[in-house]
């Protein structure tokens, strides 16, 4: 809304005419509802807010890959997946709560879920003797006679 004093100064300086100032006053008093300000509770949801989201996601993939590599060489497969899950959780706390970045948050969610599933599957013994199976239907998927039950148990532990 333009103040009356500003319109009067505009008329004095010759920027607008007195008729234009009167028309602006009439437009202001026409009774059209003004635009409501955006509520602080309304969330501006964007999947990618800029190209920085993509760079951050690539950097997260490199960092989590390095964490997994070093954890695998020092702690073995179960330790690696636990380290990846913990790292993904801690990074998601920062990128979701503080930075409000959607793409890195979604990627970190997927990494955490996969790492939790893989850690429980490896802990329950799903990777034991992968190459000792004969070539049968289950062997094509590297599954033995009891591994589907192990994977189902790992999925159940992941969800709980």
C-alpha atoms as an extended CHARMM CRD file, in Angstrom:
* protein
*
       160  EXT
         1         1  UNK       CA              0.0000000000        0.0000000000        0.0000000000  PROA      1               0.0000000000
         2         2  UNK       CA              1.3360000000        3.3870000000       -0.9920000000  PROA      2               0.0000000000
         3         3  UNK       CA              1.2110000000        6.1240000000        1.6530000000  PROA      3               0.0000000000
         4         4  UNK       CA             -0.5790000000        9.3770000000        0.8660000000  PROA      4               0.0000000000
         5         5  UNK       CA              2.5870000000       11.3670000000        1.5190000000  PROA      5               0.0000000000
         6         6  UNK       CA              4.5140000000        9.4280000000       -1.1200000000  PROA      6               0.0000000000
         7         7  UNK       CA              1.7910000000       10.0050000000       -3.6870000000  PROA      7               0.0000000000
         8         8  UNK       CA              1.7730000000       13.7280000000       -2.8260000000  PROA      8               0.0000000000
         9         9  UNK       CA              5.5630000000       13.9130000000       -3.3060000000  PROA      9               0.0000000000
        10        10  UNK       CA              5.1780000000       12.1040000000       -6.6350000000  PROA      10              0.0000000000
        11        11  UNK       CA              2.6330000000       14.7350000000       -7.7800000000  PROA      11              0.0000000000
        12        12  UNK       CA              4.8750000000       17.6010000000       -6.5900000000  PROA      12              0.0000000000
        13        13  UNK       CA              7.8880000000       16.2600000000       -8.4900000000  PROA      13              0.0000000000
        14        14  UNK       CA              5.8720000000       15.6180000000      -11.6250000000  PROA      14              0.0000000000
        15        15  UNK       CA              6.3040000000       11.8530000000      -11.5850000000  PROA      15              0.0000000000
        16        16  UNK       CA              2.5490000000       11.2570000000      -11.6520000000  PROA      16              0.0000000000
        17        17  UNK       CA             -0.4070000000       13.5460000000      -12.1780000000  PROA      17              0.0000000000
        18        18  UNK       CA             -2.9980000000       14.4200000000       -9.5330000000  PROA      18              0.0000000000
        19        19  UNK       CA             -5.5670000000       12.3650000000      -11.4730000000  PROA      19              0.0000000000
        20        20  UNK       CA             -3.3040000000        9.3060000000      -11.3780000000  PROA      20              0.0000000000
        21        21  UNK       CA             -2.8100000000        9.7730000000       -7.6130000000  PROA      21              0.0000000000
        22        22  UNK       CA             -6.5830000000        9.9000000000       -7.1040000000  PROA      22              0.0000000000
        23        23  UNK       CA             -7.0370000000        6.7560000000       -9.1850000000  PROA      23              0.0000000000
        24        24  UNK       CA             -4.3940000000        4.9750000000       -7.1060000000  PROA      24              0.0000000000
        25        25  UNK       CA             -6.2580000000        5.9880000000       -3.9130000000  PROA      25              0.0000000000
        26        26  UNK       CA             -9.4930000000        4.6830000000       -5.3840000000  PROA      26              0.0000000000
        27        27  UNK       CA             -7.7990000000        1.4210000000       -6.3450000000  PROA      27              0.0000000000
        28        28  UNK       CA             -6.4590000000        1.0780000000       -2.8170000000  PROA      28              0.0000000000
        29        29  UNK       CA             -9.9210000000        1.6150000000       -1.3230000000  PROA      29              0.0000000000
        30        30  UNK       CA            -11.7110000000       -0.6130000000       -3.8470000000  PROA      30              0.0000000000
        31        31  UNK       CA            -11.9870000000       -3.3470000000       -1.2700000000  PROA      31              0.0000000000
        32        32  UNK       CA            -10.0090000000       -6.0670000000       -3.0140000000  PROA      32              0.0000000000
        33        33  UNK       CA             -8.4760000000       -8.2820000000       -0.3970000000  PROA      33              0.0000000000
        34        34  UNK       CA             -4.7370000000       -7.8790000000       -0.1180000000  PROA      34              0.0000000000
        35        35  UNK       CA             -2.4950000000      -10.8620000000       -0.5840000000  PROA      35              0.0000000000
        36        36  UNK       CA             -2.0510000000      -12.6780000000        2.6630000000  PROA      36              0.0000000000
        37        37  UNK       CA              1.4930000000      -13.0510000000        3.8920000000  PROA      37              0.0000000000
        38        38  UNK       CA              2.9270000000      -16.5320000000        3.7820000000  PROA      38              0.0000000000
        39        39  UNK       CA              2.4380000000      -18.2860000000        7.0660000000  PROA      39              0.0000000000
        40        40  UNK       CA              5.6310000000      -19.4990000000        8.7340000000  PROA      40              0.0000000000
        41        41  UNK       CA              3.8980000000      -22.8730000000        9.1310000000  PROA      41              0.0000000000
        42        42  UNK       CA              3.4820000000      -23.3110000000        5.3660000000  PROA      42              0.0000000000
        43        43  UNK       CA              6.3360000000      -25.3730000000        4.0540000000  PROA      43              0.0000000000
        44        44  UNK       CA              7.7410000000      -24.5930000000        0.6380000000  PROA      44              0.0000000000
        45        45  UNK       CA              8.2900000000      -28.1690000000       -0.5080000000  PROA      45              0.0000000000
        46        46  UNK       CA             10.8190000000      -28.5580000000       -3.2870000000  PROA      46              0.0000000000
        47        47  UNK       CA             12.5900000000      -31.7170000000       -4.3030000000  PROA      47              0.0000000000
        48        48  UNK       CA             15.6460000000      -29.8930000000       -5.6150000000  PROA      48              0.0000000000
        49        49  UNK       CA             16.0790000000      -26.2870000000       -4.5320000000  PROA      49              0.0000000000
        50        50  UNK       CA             19.1840000000      -25.7810000000       -6.6430000000  PROA      50              0.0000000000
        51        51  UNK       CA             22.1320000000      -27.4970000000       -8.2120000000  PROA      51              0.0000000000
        52        52  UNK       CA             23.8240000000      -27.4820000000       -4.8060000000  PROA      52              0.0000000000
        53        53  UNK       CA             21.5090000000      -30.3480000000       -3.7830000000  PROA      53              0.0000000000
        54        54  UNK       CA             22.9880000000      -32.5000000000       -6.5180000000  PROA      54              0.0000000000
        55        55  UNK       CA             26.5650000000      -31.6070000000       -5.5370000000  PROA      55              0.0000000000
        56        56  UNK       CA             25.8220000000      -32.3040000000       -1.8790000000  PROA      56              0.0000000000
        57        57  UNK       CA             24.2940000000      -35.6730000000       -2.7940000000  PROA      57              0.0000000000
        58        58  UNK       CA             27.3450000000      -36.6280000000       -4.8520000000  PROA      58              0.0000000000
        59        59  UNK       CA             29.5970000000      -35.5730000000       -1.9740000000  PROA      59              0.0000000000
        60        60  UNK       CA             27.5420000000      -37.6370000000        0.4660000000  PROA      60              0.0000000000
        61        61  UNK       CA             27.8610000000      -40.6860000000       -1.7910000000  PROA      61              0.0000000000
        62        62  UNK       CA             31.6360000000      -40.2640000000       -1.8990000000  PROA      62              0.0000000000
        63        63  UNK       CA             31.8810000000      -39.7300000000        1.8540000000  PROA      63              0.0000000000
        64        64  UNK       CA             29.6550000000      -42.6780000000        2.7710000000  PROA      64              0.0000000000
        65        65  UNK       CA             31.5510000000      -44.8490000000        0.2840000000  PROA      65              0.0000000000
        66        66  UNK       CA             34.8210000000      -43.9180000000        1.9830000000  PROA      66              0.0000000000
        67        67  UNK       CA             33.3500000000      -44.6250000000        5.4190000000  PROA      67              0.0000000000
        68        68  UNK       CA             32.1820000000      -48.0250000000        4.1750000000  PROA      68              0.0000000000
        69        69  UNK       CA             35.5520000000      -48.8310000000        2.6370000000  PROA      69              0.0000000000
        70        70  UNK       CA             37.5310000000      -48.0070000000        5.7710000000  PROA      70              0.0000000000
        71        71  UNK       CA             35.0040000000      -49.7180000000        8.0410000000  PROA      71              0.0000000000
        72        72  UNK       CA             35.1180000000      -52.8630000000        5.8800000000  PROA      72              0.0000000000
        73        73  UNK       CA             38.8900000000      -53.0510000000        6.0790000000  PROA      73              0.0000000000
        74        74  UNK       CA             38.8810000000      -52.6220000000        9.8570000000  PROA      74              0.0000000000
        75        75  UNK       CA             35.6180000000      -54.1520000000       11.0940000000  PROA      75              0.0000000000
        76        76  UNK       CA             34.4020000000      -56.6030000000        8.4490000000  PROA      76              0.0000000000
        77        77  UNK       CA             31.0680000000      -56.6460000000        6.5950000000  PROA      77              0.0000000000
        78        78  UNK       CA             28.7680000000      -56.2570000000        9.6050000000  PROA      78              0.0000000000
        79        79  UNK       CA             30.8390000000      -53.3770000000       10.9710000000  PROA      79              0.0000000000
        80        80  UNK       CA             30.8480000000      -51.7360000000        7.5760000000  PROA      80              0.0000000000
        81        81  UNK       CA             27.0590000000      -51.7770000000        7.2540000000  PROA      81              0.0000000000
        82        82  UNK       CA             26.6200000000      -50.5700000000       10.8270000000  PROA      82              0.0000000000
        83        83  UNK       CA             29.0910000000      -47.7250000000       10.2220000000  PROA      83              0.0000000000
        84        84  UNK       CA             27.2960000000      -46.7660000000        7.0000000000  PROA      84              0.0000000000
        85        85  UNK       CA             23.9100000000      -46.8210000000        8.7650000000  PROA      85              0.0000000000
        86        86  UNK       CA             25.1560000000      -44.6900000000       11.6600000000  PROA      86              0.0000000000
        87        87  UNK       CA             26.8470000000      -42.2440000000        9.2920000000  PROA      87              0.0000000000
        88        88  UNK       CA             23.7190000000      -41.9560000000        7.1500000000  PROA      88              0.0000000000
        89        89  UNK       CA             21.6200000000      -41.3420000000       10.2700000000  PROA      89              0.0000000000
        90        90  UNK       CA             23.9050000000      -38.6180000000       11.6120000000  PROA      90              0.0000000000
        91        91  UNK       CA             24.2160000000      -36.8930000000        8.2470000000  PROA      91              0.0000000000
        92        92  UNK       CA             20.4530000000      -37.0280000000        7.7350000000  PROA      92              0.0000000000
        93        93  UNK       CA             19.9600000000      -35.2620000000       11.0720000000  PROA      93              0.0000000000
        94        94  UNK       CA             21.9770000000      -32.3400000000        9.7040000000  PROA      94              0.0000000000
        95        95  UNK       CA             20.6670000000      -32.2380000000        6.1390000000  PROA      95              0.0000000000
        96        96  UNK       CA             17.0270000000      -32.8640000000        7.0360000000  PROA      96              0.0000000000
        97        97  UNK       CA             16.5560000000      -30.8620000000       10.2080000000  PROA      97              0.0000000000
        98        98  UNK       CA             18.9370000000      -27.9650000000        9.7410000000  PROA      98              0.0000000000
        99        99  UNK       CA             19.4740000000      -27.5510000000        6.0090000000  PROA      99              0.0000000000
       100       100  UNK       CA             16.0180000000      -28.7990000000        4.8810000000  PROA      100             0.0000000000
       101       101  UNK       CA             17.4580000000      -30.3570000000        1.7190000000  PROA      101             0.0000000000
       102       102  UNK       CA             15.0510000000      -32.8800000000        0.2120000000  PROA      102             0.0000000000
       103       103  UNK       CA             17.2430000000      -34.7780000000       -2.2660000000  PROA      103             0.0000000000
       104       104  UNK       CA             20.1180000000      -35.5300000000        0.1460000000  PROA      104             0.0000000000
       105       105  UNK       CA             17.5740000000      -36.4910000000        2.8110000000  PROA      105             0.0000000000
       106       106  UNK       CA             15.8550000000      -38.9800000000        0.5250000000  PROA      106             0.0000000000
       107       107  UNK       CA             19.1720000000      -40.4800000000       -0.5730000000  PROA      107             0.0000000000
       108       108  UNK       CA             20.3090000000      -40.7710000000        3.0490000000  PROA      108             0.0000000000
       109       109  UNK       CA             17.0200000000      -42.4710000000        3.9350000000  PROA      109             0.0000000000
       110       110  UNK       CA             17.5570000000      -45.0590000000        1.2140000000  PROA      110             0.0000000000
       111       111  UNK       CA             21.1850000000      -45.6020000000        2.2750000000  PROA      111             0.0000000000
       112       112  UNK       CA             20.1740000000      -46.0270000000        5.9160000000  PROA      112             0.0000000000
       113       113  UNK       CA             17.4050000000      -48.5070000000        5.1180000000  PROA      113             0.0000000000
       114       114  UNK       CA             19.6660000000      -50.5390000000        2.8390000000  PROA      114             0.0000000000
       115       115  UNK       CA             22.5350000000      -50.5120000000        5.3470000000  PROA      115             0.0000000000
       116       116  UNK       CA             20.2590000000      -51.5960000000        8.1960000000  PROA      116             0.0000000000
       117       117  UNK       CA             18.8580000000      -54.4260000000        6.0660000000  PROA      117             0.0000000000
       118       118  UNK       CA             22.2960000000      -55.4940000000        4.8620000000  PROA      118             0.0000000000
       119       119  UNK       CA             23.7820000000      -55.3960000000        8.3840000000  PROA      119             0.0000000000
       120       120  UNK       CA             21.0250000000      -57.5800000000        9.7760000000  PROA      120             0.0000000000
       121       121  UNK       CA             21.1990000000      -59.9510000000        6.7910000000  PROA      121             0.0000000000
       122       122  UNK       CA             24.9760000000      -60.3330000000        7.0610000000  PROA      122             0.0000000000
       123       123  UNK       CA             24.7460000000      -60.6770000000       10.8450000000  PROA      123             0.0000000000
       124       124  UNK       CA             22.1910000000      -63.4750000000       10.4590000000  PROA      124             0.0000000000
       125       125  UNK       CA             24.4710000000      -65.2620000000        7.9880000000  PROA      125             0.0000000000
       126       126  UNK       CA             22.9550000000      -64.5410000000        4.5820000000  PROA      126             0.0000000000
       127       127  UNK       CA             26.3540000000      -64.1360000000        2.9140000000  PROA      127             0.0000000000
       128       128  UNK       CA             27.8900000000      -67.4080000000        4.1130000000  PROA      128             0.0000000000
       129       129  UNK       CA             29.1900000000      -69.5190000000        1.2460000000  PROA      129             0.0000000000
       130       130  UNK       CA             27.8200000000      -67.5560000000       -1.6860000000  PROA      130             0.0000000000
       131       131  UNK       CA             29.7580000000      -69.4300000000       -4.3400000000  PROA      131             0.0000000000
       132       132  UNK       CA             29.3300000000      -72.9830000000       -3.0390000000  PROA      132             0.0000000000
       133       133  UNK       CA             25.7800000000      -73.4640000000       -4.3630000000  PROA      133             0.0000000000
       134       134  UNK       CA             24.9600000000      -75.6350000000       -7.3610000000  PROA      134             0.0000000000
       135       135  UNK       CA             23.3450000000      -73.9430000000      -10.3150000000  PROA      135             0.0000000000
       136       136  UNK       CA             19.6520000000      -74.3050000000       -9.4670000000  PROA      136             0.0000000000
       137       137  UNK       CA             16.8000000000      -71.8340000000       -9.2900000000  PROA      137             0.0000000000
       138       138  UNK       CA             17.7870000000      -70.5470000000       -5.8540000000  PROA      138             0.0000000000
       139       139  UNK       CA             21.4510000000      -70.5870000000       -6.8450000000  PROA      139             0.0000000000
       140       140  UNK       CA             20.7800000000      -68.0860000000       -9.6160000000  PROA      140             0.0000000000
       141       141  UNK       CA             19.8450000000      -65.5810000000       -6.9230000000  PROA      141             0.0000000000
       142       142  UNK       CA             22.6360000000      -66.7950000000       -4.6290000000  PROA      142             0.0000000000
       143       143  UNK       CA             20.0750000000      -68.1320000000       -2.1990000000  PROA      143             0.0000000000
       144       144  UNK       CA             20.4200000000      -71.4470000000       -0.4600000000  PROA      144             0.0000000000
       145       145  UNK       CA             17.7230000000      -73.4840000000        1.2180000000  PROA      145             0.0000000000
       146       146  UNK       CA             17.5470000000      -71.3350000000        4.3630000000  PROA      146             0.0000000000
       147       147  UNK       CA             18.6390000000      -67.9260000000        3.0880000000  PROA      147             0.0000000000
       148       148  UNK       CA             15.1320000000      -66.7290000000        2.1390000000  PROA      148             0.0000000000
       149       149  UNK       CA             14.1710000000      -67.1880000000        5.7790000000  PROA      149             0.0000000000
       150       150  UNK       CA             17.2830000000      -65.2870000000        6.8550000000  PROA      150             0.0000000000
       151       151  UNK       CA             16.5020000000      -62.4430000000        4.4660000000  PROA      151             0.0000000000
       152       152  UNK       CA             12.8990000000      -62.3420000000        5.6660000000  PROA      152             0.0000000000
       153       153  UNK       CA             14.1350000000      -62.1850000000        9.2590000000  PROA      153             0.0000000000
       154       154  UNK       CA             16.5270000000      -59.3900000000        8.3100000000  PROA      154             0.0000000000
       155       155  UNK       CA             13.6840000000      -57.4790000000        6.6670000000  PROA      155             0.0000000000
       156       156  UNK       CA             11.5920000000      -57.9300000000        9.8010000000  PROA      156             0.0000000000
       157       157  UNK       CA             14.4350000000      -56.6750000000       12.0080000000  PROA      157             0.0000000000
       158       158  UNK       CA             14.9260000000      -53.6980000000        9.7080000000  PROA      158             0.0000000000
       159       159  UNK       CA             11.2840000000      -52.6790000000        9.9890000000  PROA      159             0.0000000000
       160       160  UNK       CA             11.1470000000      -52.9680000000       13.7770000000  PROA      160             0.0000000000
